[in-house]
PDB file of C-alpha atoms and ligand atoms in Angstrom:
ATOM      1  CA  MET A  27      40.515 -87.437 -19.561  1.00 48.00           C
ATOM      2  CA  PRO A  28      38.398 -89.138 -22.239  1.00 51.00           C
ATOM      3  CA  GLU A  29      38.931 -88.604 -25.921  1.00 55.00           C
ATOM      4  CA  LEU A  30      36.103 -87.327 -28.063  1.00 53.00           C
ATOM      5  CA  ALA A  31      34.685 -89.988 -30.360  1.00 46.00           C
ATOM      6  CA  ALA A  32      35.643 -89.228 -33.930  1.00 42.00           C
ATOM      7  CA  ASP A  33      32.502 -90.707 -35.453  1.00 40.00           C
ATOM      8  CA  GLY A  34      29.809 -88.456 -34.043  1.00 41.00           C
ATOM      9  CA  PRO A  35      28.393 -86.514 -31.101  1.00 38.00           C
ATOM     10  CA  LEU A  36      28.172 -88.219 -27.705  1.00 43.00           C
ATOM     11  CA  SER A  37      25.089 -86.262 -26.699  1.00 48.00           C
ATOM     12  CA  ALA A  38      21.459 -87.240 -27.204  1.00 53.00           C
ATOM     13  CA  ASP A  39      20.938 -83.709 -28.544  1.00 75.00           C
ATOM     14  CA  GLY A  40      21.813 -82.980 -32.135  1.00 88.00           C
ATOM     15  CA  PRO A  41      25.032 -81.546 -33.492  1.00 93.00           C
ATOM     16  CA  LEU A  42      25.788 -77.819 -33.423  1.00 94.00           C
ATOM     17  CA  SER A  43      27.704 -75.956 -36.105  1.00 95.00           C
ATOM     18  CA  ALA A  44      31.029 -74.825 -34.631  1.00 96.00           C
ATOM     19  CA  GLY A  45      31.879 -72.908 -37.805  1.00 95.00           C
ATOM     20  CA  ASP A  46      34.969 -72.995 -39.972  1.00 96.00           C
ATOM     21  CA  PHE A  47      37.834 -74.489 -37.974  1.00 97.00           C
ATOM     22  CA  SER A  48      40.706 -72.290 -39.098  1.00 96.00           C
ATOM     23  CA  SER A  49      38.704 -69.049 -38.777  1.00 95.00           C
ATOM     24  CA  TRP A  50      37.668 -70.076 -35.284  1.00 96.00           C
ATOM     25  CA  LEU A  51      41.241 -71.068 -34.379  1.00 96.00           C
ATOM     26  CA  ALA A  52      42.578 -67.632 -35.349  1.00 95.00           C
ATOM     27  CA  GLU A  53      39.888 -65.963 -33.228  1.00 94.00           C
ATOM     28  CA  VAL A  54      40.341 -68.148 -30.178  1.00 94.00           C
ATOM     29  CA  LEU A  55      44.135 -67.777 -30.217  1.00 93.00           C
ATOM     30  CA  ALA A  56      43.678 -63.994 -30.285  1.00 91.00           C
ATOM     31  CA  ALA A  57      41.230 -64.284 -27.372  1.00 89.00           C
ATOM     32  CA  ILE A  58      43.753 -66.355 -25.399  1.00 87.00           C
ATOM     33  CA  ARG A  59      46.268 -63.537 -25.948  1.00 85.00           C
ATOM     34  CA  GLY A  60      43.688 -61.108 -24.563  1.00 82.00           C
ATOM     35  CA  GLU A  61      42.915 -59.599 -27.969  1.00 86.00           C
ATOM     36  CA  GLY A  62      39.126 -59.829 -28.308  1.00 80.00           C
ATOM     37  CA  ALA A  63      36.795 -62.746 -27.799  1.00 78.00           C
ATOM     38  CA  THR A  64      35.114 -65.453 -29.824  1.00 82.00           C
ATOM     39  CA  ASP A  65      31.408 -65.330 -30.577  1.00 84.00           C
ATOM     40  CA  VAL A  66      29.917 -68.492 -29.089  1.00 89.00           C
ATOM     41  CA  ALA A  67      26.364 -69.409 -30.084  1.00 87.00           C
ATOM     42  CA  CYS A  68      25.416 -70.392 -26.511  1.00 89.00           C
ATOM     43  CA  GLY A  69      21.659 -70.033 -27.056  1.00 87.00           C
ATOM     44  CA  SER A  70      19.954 -71.056 -23.817  1.00 89.00           C
ATOM     45  CA  CYS A  71      22.861 -73.265 -22.729  1.00 92.00           C
ATOM     46  CA  VAL A  72      24.188 -72.583 -19.224  1.00 95.00           C
ATOM     47  CA  ALA A  73      26.473 -75.623 -19.024  1.00 95.00           C
ATOM     48  CA  CYS A  74      29.551 -73.577 -18.128  1.00 95.00           C
ATOM     49  CA  CYS A  75      27.562 -71.771 -15.409  1.00 97.00           C
ATOM     50  CA  SER A  76      26.527 -75.134 -13.908  1.00 95.00           C
ATOM     51  CA  SER A  77      29.768 -77.121 -14.005  1.00 94.00           C
ATOM     52  CA  ALA A  78      31.519 -76.407 -10.709  1.00 93.00           C
ATOM     53  CA  GLN A  79      33.751 -73.703 -12.180  1.00 94.00           C
ATOM     54  CA  PHE A  80      35.609 -71.057 -10.219  1.00 95.00           C
ATOM     55  CA  VAL A  81      35.122 -67.742 -12.009  1.00 97.00           C
ATOM     56  CA  HIS A  82      38.183 -65.479 -11.975  1.00 96.00           C
ATOM     57  CA  ILE A  83      37.610 -61.717 -11.707  1.00 97.00           C
ATOM     58  CA  ALA A  84      40.570 -59.377 -12.228  1.00 96.00           C
ATOM     59  CA  PRO A  85      41.042 -56.116 -10.301  1.00 97.00           C
ATOM     60  CA  ASP A  86      40.319 -53.996 -13.405  1.00 96.00           C
ATOM     61  CA  GLU A  87      36.791 -55.467 -13.717  1.00 96.00           C
ATOM     62  CA  GLN A  88      35.214 -52.795 -11.544  1.00 97.00           C
ATOM     63  CA  ASP A  89      31.812 -52.999 -13.245  1.00 97.00           C
ATOM     64  CA  VAL A  90      31.658 -56.735 -12.521  1.00 98.00           C
ATOM     65  CA  LEU A  91      32.774 -56.276  -8.931  1.00 98.00           C
ATOM     66  CA  ALA A  92      30.019 -53.697  -8.418  1.00 98.00           C
ATOM     67  CA  HIS A  93      27.411 -56.325  -9.385  1.00 98.00           C
ATOM     68  CA  VAL A  94      28.692 -59.358  -7.439  1.00 98.00           C
ATOM     69  CA  PRO A  95      28.162 -59.494  -3.654  1.00 97.00           C
ATOM     70  CA  GLU A  96      31.528 -59.306  -1.888  1.00 97.00           C
ATOM     71  CA  ALA A  97      30.581 -62.281   0.297  1.00 97.00           C
ATOM     72  CA  LEU A  98      30.741 -64.539  -2.807  1.00 97.00           C
ATOM     73  CA  LEU A  99      34.364 -63.643  -3.551  1.00 98.00           C
ATOM     74  CA  PHE A 100      37.671 -64.838  -2.139  1.00 97.00           C
ATOM     75  CA  PRO A 101      41.325 -64.164  -3.014  1.00 97.00           C
ATOM     76  CA  ALA A 102      42.564 -66.103  -6.048  1.00 96.00           C
ATOM     77  CA  PRO A 103      45.368 -68.452  -4.968  1.00 94.00           C
ATOM     78  CA  GLY A 104      48.710 -67.704  -6.617  1.00 91.00           C
ATOM     79  CA  LEU A 105      47.626 -64.401  -8.154  1.00 93.00           C
ATOM     80  CA  PRO A 106      48.462 -60.853  -7.021  1.00 96.00           C
ATOM     81  CA  ARG A 107      46.300 -59.037  -4.489  1.00 96.00           C
ATOM     82  CA  GLY A 108      42.973 -57.907  -5.954  1.00 96.00           C
ATOM     83  CA  HIS A 109      42.403 -60.971  -8.143  1.00 97.00           C
ATOM     84  CA  VAL A 110      39.414 -62.896  -6.789  1.00 98.00           C
ATOM     85  CA  LEU A 111      37.408 -66.031  -7.507  1.00 98.00           C
ATOM     86  CA  MET A 112      33.669 -66.633  -7.311  1.00 98.00           C
ATOM     87  CA  GLY A 113      32.732 -70.169  -6.302  1.00 96.00           C
ATOM     88  CA  TYR A 114      29.654 -72.313  -6.871  1.00 96.00           C
ATOM     89  CA  ASP A 115      26.882 -73.894  -4.835  1.00 96.00           C
ATOM     90  CA  GLU A 116      26.455 -77.537  -3.777  1.00 95.00           C
ATOM     91  CA  HIS A 117      25.011 -78.323  -7.210  1.00 94.00           C
ATOM     92  CA  GLY A 118      27.985 -76.790  -9.051  1.00 95.00           C
ATOM     93  CA  ARG A 119      25.944 -73.735 -10.099  1.00 96.00           C
ATOM     94  CA  CYS A 120      27.272 -70.185 -10.145  1.00 98.00           C
ATOM     95  CA  PRO A 121      25.560 -68.125  -7.430  1.00 98.00           C
ATOM     96  CA  MET A 122      24.630 -65.499 -10.047  1.00 98.00           C
ATOM     97  CA  LEU A 123      22.709 -68.025 -12.173  1.00 97.00           C
ATOM     98  CA  ARG A 124      18.899 -67.882 -12.057  1.00 96.00           C
ATOM     99  CA  THR A 125      16.262 -70.012 -13.776  1.00 93.00           C
ATOM    100  CA  ASP A 126      16.165 -67.563 -16.683  1.00 91.00           C
ATOM    101  CA  GLY A 127      19.946 -67.319 -17.025  1.00 93.00           C
ATOM    102  CA  CYS A 128      22.744 -65.121 -15.739  1.00 96.00           C
ATOM    103  CA  SER A 129      21.388 -62.423 -13.437  1.00 97.00           C
ATOM    104  CA  ILE A 130      24.320 -60.104 -14.269  1.00 97.00           C
ATOM    105  CA  TYR A 131      24.625 -60.977 -17.956  1.00 94.00           C
ATOM    106  CA  GLU A 132      25.423 -57.424 -19.111  1.00 94.00           C
ATOM    107  CA  HIS A 133      27.999 -57.166 -16.317  1.00 96.00           C
ATOM    108  CA  ARG A 134      29.355 -60.743 -16.336  1.00 95.00           C
ATOM    109  CA  PRO A 135      33.069 -61.396 -15.746  1.00 95.00           C
ATOM    110  CA  ARG A 136      35.646 -61.499 -18.533  1.00 93.00           C
ATOM    111  CA  THR A 137      36.136 -65.185 -17.748  1.00 93.00           C
ATOM    112  CA  CYS A 138      32.513 -65.826 -18.758  1.00 94.00           C
ATOM    113  CA  ARG A 139      32.688 -63.578 -21.829  1.00 91.00           C
ATOM    114  CA  THR A 140      35.738 -65.393 -23.187  1.00 89.00           C
ATOM    115  CA  TYR A 141      34.819 -68.974 -22.291  1.00 93.00           C
ATOM    116  CA  ASP A 142      34.462 -71.171 -25.375  1.00 95.00           C
ATOM    117  CA  CYS A 143      33.722 -74.887 -24.923  1.00 96.00           C
ATOM    118  CA  ARG A 144      34.677 -75.534 -28.557  1.00 97.00           C
ATOM    119  CA  VAL A 145      38.276 -75.833 -27.283  1.00 97.00           C
ATOM    120  CA  PHE A 146      37.386 -79.408 -26.247  1.00 97.00           C
ATOM    121  CA  PRO A 147      36.264 -80.813 -29.604  1.00 97.00           C
ATOM    122  CA  ALA A 148      39.094 -78.846 -31.194  1.00 98.00           C
ATOM    123  CA  ALA A 149      41.594 -80.773 -29.060  1.00 98.00           C
ATOM    124  CA  GLY A 150      39.653 -84.036 -29.261  1.00 97.00           C
ATOM    125  CA  VAL A 151      39.120 -84.296 -25.497  1.00 97.00           C
ATOM    126  CA  LEU A 152      36.229 -83.879 -23.090  1.00 95.00           C
ATOM    127  CA  PRO A 153      36.432 -82.562 -19.534  1.00 93.00           C
ATOM    128  CA  ASP A 154      36.026 -85.382 -17.026  1.00 89.00           C
ATOM    129  CA  GLU A 155      36.743 -83.586 -13.765  1.00 91.00           C
ATOM    130  CA  PRO A 156      34.004 -83.743 -11.080  1.00 90.00           C
ATOM    131  CA  GLY A 157      30.989 -81.590 -11.952  1.00 92.00           C
ATOM    132  CA  LYS A 158      32.004 -80.985 -15.581  1.00 93.00           C
ATOM    133  CA  ALA A 159      29.429 -83.339 -17.166  1.00 93.00           C
ATOM    134  CA  PRO A 160      27.173 -80.503 -18.463  1.00 94.00           C
ATOM    135  CA  ILE A 161      30.108 -78.962 -20.358  1.00 95.00           C
ATOM    136  CA  ALA A 162      31.206 -82.350 -21.710  1.00 95.00           C
ATOM    137  CA  THR A 163      27.701 -83.005 -23.037  1.00 94.00           C
ATOM    138  CA  GLN A 164      27.479 -79.625 -24.738  1.00 95.00           C
ATOM    139  CA  ALA A 165      31.054 -79.687 -26.060  1.00 96.00           C
ATOM    140  CA  ALA A 166      30.480 -83.061 -27.722  1.00 95.00           C
ATOM    141  CA  ARG A 167      27.769 -81.514 -29.909  1.00 95.00           C
ATOM    142  CA  TRP A 168      30.035 -79.076 -31.788  1.00 96.00           C
ATOM    143  CA  GLU A 169      31.067 -79.957 -35.313  1.00 96.00           C
ATOM    144  CA  PHE A 170      33.618 -77.924 -37.286  1.00 97.00           C
ATOM    145  CA  THR A 171      33.728 -77.467 -41.028  1.00 97.00           C
ATOM    146  CA  TYR A 172      36.859 -77.213 -43.186  1.00 97.00           C
ATOM    147  CA  ALA A 173      37.309 -74.889 -46.137  1.00 95.00           C
ATOM    148  CA  SER A 174      40.403 -76.704 -47.419  1.00 95.00           C
ATOM    149  CA  SER A 175      42.693 -79.652 -46.785  1.00 93.00           C
ATOM    150  CA  SER A 176      45.123 -77.344 -44.979  1.00 93.00           C
ATOM    151  CA  ASP A 177      42.315 -76.503 -42.526  1.00 95.00           C
ATOM    152  CA  SER A 178      41.829 -80.216 -41.869  1.00 95.00           C
ATOM    153  CA  ALA A 179      45.582 -80.566 -41.391  1.00 94.00           C
ATOM    154  CA  GLU A 180      45.526 -77.697 -38.908  1.00 96.00           C
ATOM    155  CA  HIS A 181      42.845 -79.449 -36.866  1.00 97.00           C
ATOM    156  CA  ALA A 182      44.791 -82.724 -37.014  1.00 96.00           C
ATOM    157  CA  ALA A 183      47.821 -80.832 -35.662  1.00 96.00           C
ATOM    158  CA  VAL A 184      45.801 -79.519 -32.687  1.00 97.00           C
ATOM    159  CA  ARG A 185      44.629 -83.043 -31.881  1.00 97.00           C
ATOM    160  CA  ALA A 186      48.175 -84.406 -32.248  1.00 96.00           C
ATOM    161  CA  ALA A 187      49.390 -81.696 -29.876  1.00 96.00           C
ATOM    162  CA  ALA A 188      46.721 -82.662 -27.325  1.00 97.00           C
ATOM    163  CA  ALA A 189      47.670 -86.338 -27.569  1.00 96.00           C
ATOM    164  CA  PHE A 190      51.345 -85.427 -27.114  1.00 96.00           C
ATOM    165  CA  LEU A 191      50.643 -83.231 -24.079  1.00 96.00           C
ATOM    166  CA  ARG A 192      48.635 -86.034 -22.507  1.00 95.00           C
ATOM    167  CA  SER A 193      51.113 -88.837 -23.199  1.00 95.00           C
ATOM    168  CA  ARG A 194      54.209 -86.781 -22.240  1.00 95.00           C
ATOM    169  CA  HIS A 195      52.667 -85.200 -19.156  1.00 94.00           C
ATOM    170  CA  ASP A 196      55.426 -86.334 -16.782  1.00 94.00           C
ATOM    171  CA  ALA A 197      58.260 -85.460 -19.163  1.00 94.00           C
ATOM    172  CA  LEU A 198      56.927 -81.904 -19.604  1.00 94.00           C
ATOM    173  CA  GLY A 199      57.344 -81.333 -15.868  1.00 92.00           C
ATOM    174  CA  PRO A 200      55.036 -79.862 -13.229  1.00 90.00           C
ATOM    175  CA  ASP A 201      55.778 -76.277 -14.282  1.00 91.00           C
ATOM    176  CA  LEU A 202      54.418 -76.703 -17.833  1.00 92.00           C
ATOM    177  CA  ALA A 203      52.325 -79.897 -17.951  1.00 94.00           C
ATOM    178  CA  PRO A 204      48.588 -79.073 -18.159  1.00 94.00           C
ATOM    179  CA  ALA A 205      46.857 -79.861 -14.859  1.00 92.00           C
ATOM    180  CA  THR A 206      43.279 -79.965 -16.159  1.00 93.00           C
ATOM    181  CA  THR A 207      41.521 -80.897 -19.389  1.00 95.00           C
ATOM    182  CA  THR A 208      40.800 -77.233 -20.036  1.00 93.00           C
ATOM    183  CA  GLN A 209      44.484 -76.352 -19.681  1.00 93.00           C
ATOM    184  CA  LEU A 210      45.402 -79.250 -21.971  1.00 96.00           C
ATOM    185  CA  ALA A 211      42.962 -78.130 -24.667  1.00 97.00           C
ATOM    186  CA  VAL A 212      44.171 -74.515 -24.538  1.00 95.00           C
ATOM    187  CA  ALA A 213      47.836 -75.590 -24.550  1.00 96.00           C
ATOM    188  CA  ALA A 214      47.186 -77.834 -27.580  1.00 97.00           C
ATOM    189  CA  LEU A 215      45.810 -74.831 -29.475  1.00 97.00           C
ATOM    190  CA  GLU A 216      48.829 -72.732 -28.489  1.00 95.00           C
ATOM    191  CA  VAL A 217      51.522 -75.208 -29.556  1.00 94.00           C
ATOM    192  CA  HIS A 218      49.788 -76.859 -32.510  1.00 95.00           C
ATOM    193  CA  ARG A 219      51.898 -75.091 -35.141  1.00 93.00           C
ATOM    194  CA  ILE A 220      54.973 -77.147 -34.439  1.00 93.00           C
ATOM    195  CA  PHE A 221      52.850 -80.274 -35.008  1.00 94.00           C
ATOM    196  CA  VAL A 222      51.869 -79.054 -38.480  1.00 90.00           C
ATOM    197  CA  HIS A 223      55.483 -79.268 -39.578  1.00 80.00           C
ATOM    198  CA  GLN A 224      56.749 -82.147 -37.426  1.00 75.00           C
ATOM    199  CA  HIS A 225      54.882 -85.370 -36.804  1.00 74.00           C
ATOM    200  CA  GLU A 226      56.542 -85.872 -33.405  1.00 83.00           C
ATOM    201  CA  PRO A 227      58.396 -82.826 -32.015  1.00 92.00           C
ATOM    202  CA  SER A 228      60.736 -83.317 -29.074  1.00 93.00           C
ATOM    203  CA  VAL A 229      59.689 -82.632 -25.501  1.00 95.00           C
ATOM    204  CA  HIS A 230      62.280 -79.851 -25.505  1.00 95.00           C
ATOM    205  CA  ASP A 231      60.639 -78.137 -28.513  1.00 93.00           C
ATOM    206  CA  VAL A 232      57.215 -78.332 -26.913  1.00 94.00           C
ATOM    207  CA  ARG A 233      58.508 -77.000 -23.580  1.00 94.00           C
ATOM    208  CA  VAL A 234      60.105 -74.031 -25.383  1.00 93.00           C
ATOM    209  CA  GLU A 235      56.842 -73.287 -27.204  1.00 91.00           C
ATOM    210  CA  LEU A 236      54.753 -73.594 -24.049  1.00 91.00           C
ATOM    211  CA  SER A 237      57.126 -71.308 -22.116  1.00 90.00           C
ATOM    212  CA  SER A 238      57.062 -68.741 -24.882  1.00 86.00           C
ATOM    213  CA  ARG A 239      53.244 -68.737 -25.100  1.00 79.00           C
ATOM    214  CA  ARG A 240      52.882 -68.499 -21.333  1.00 76.00           C
ATOM    215  CA  SER A 241      55.215 -65.508 -21.062  1.00 68.00           C
ATOM    216  CA  ASN A 242      53.282 -63.728 -23.853  1.00 64.00           C
ATOM    217  CA  ARG A 243      49.864 -64.047 -22.167  1.00 62.00           C
TER     218      ARG A 243
HETATM  219  S1  SF4 B   8      28.499 -64.854 -13.767  1.00 61.57           S
HETATM  220 FE1  SF4 B   8      26.785 -65.324 -15.143  1.00 61.57          FE
HETATM  221  S2  SF4 B   8      27.774 -66.032 -17.074  1.00 61.57           S
HETATM  222 FE2  SF4 B   8      29.325 -66.148 -15.420  1.00 61.57          FE
HETATM  223  S3  SF4 B   8      29.211 -68.268 -14.627  1.00 61.57           S
HETATM  224 FE3  SF4 B   8      27.876 -66.972 -13.350  1.00 61.57          FE
HETATM  225  S4  SF4 B   8      25.830 -67.171 -14.272  1.00 61.57           S
HETATM  226 FE4  SF4 B   8      27.321 -67.868 -15.805  1.00 61.57          FE
END
């Protein structure tokens, strides 16, 4: 899982304004708790629709399910009956994606509505799993701004949390260690507060925080 270069975007395209870091962090943490969503300036970007992602659809998303052919769905492993996943084609593209964008945009799944690739530059990592190159390219373009030194410190804490989660992967154990770059970035956001106050928390402290956040989702 590569780290994001600190001295500029990795993409040939120009930088994108990710907005004020601390305001965004408050919004994305609320979205992770299921309280609203962030407003991502996707423009014409369809990187997350073209990056070999399984799209989760929950049983309460009846409007979505009415607009996705049943043949594209299969039971979501490890989740209760009724939770399904939509796969992708041989090019990593969502089967609902057309040349002019999402064909069910007004009815797209919650997973799509809440996806925010700014979690990667926030954590200082880029996704390197197979098929994720389009997201990595787009994510590298975001640049946050900071209203105060405490905002900068907050971002430094998120990056420190991500570095800790990566370096202590084995010590955290298979039940709590992030399995993917996306999980690592989200976990870093969730536990960053203890890194604001402690330069190097213990593995025990981080496990407690991760367990608490997971049970509150
Ligand atoms: S359903 Fe639409 S928004 Fe979601 S991944 Fe597919 S094309 Fe993209």
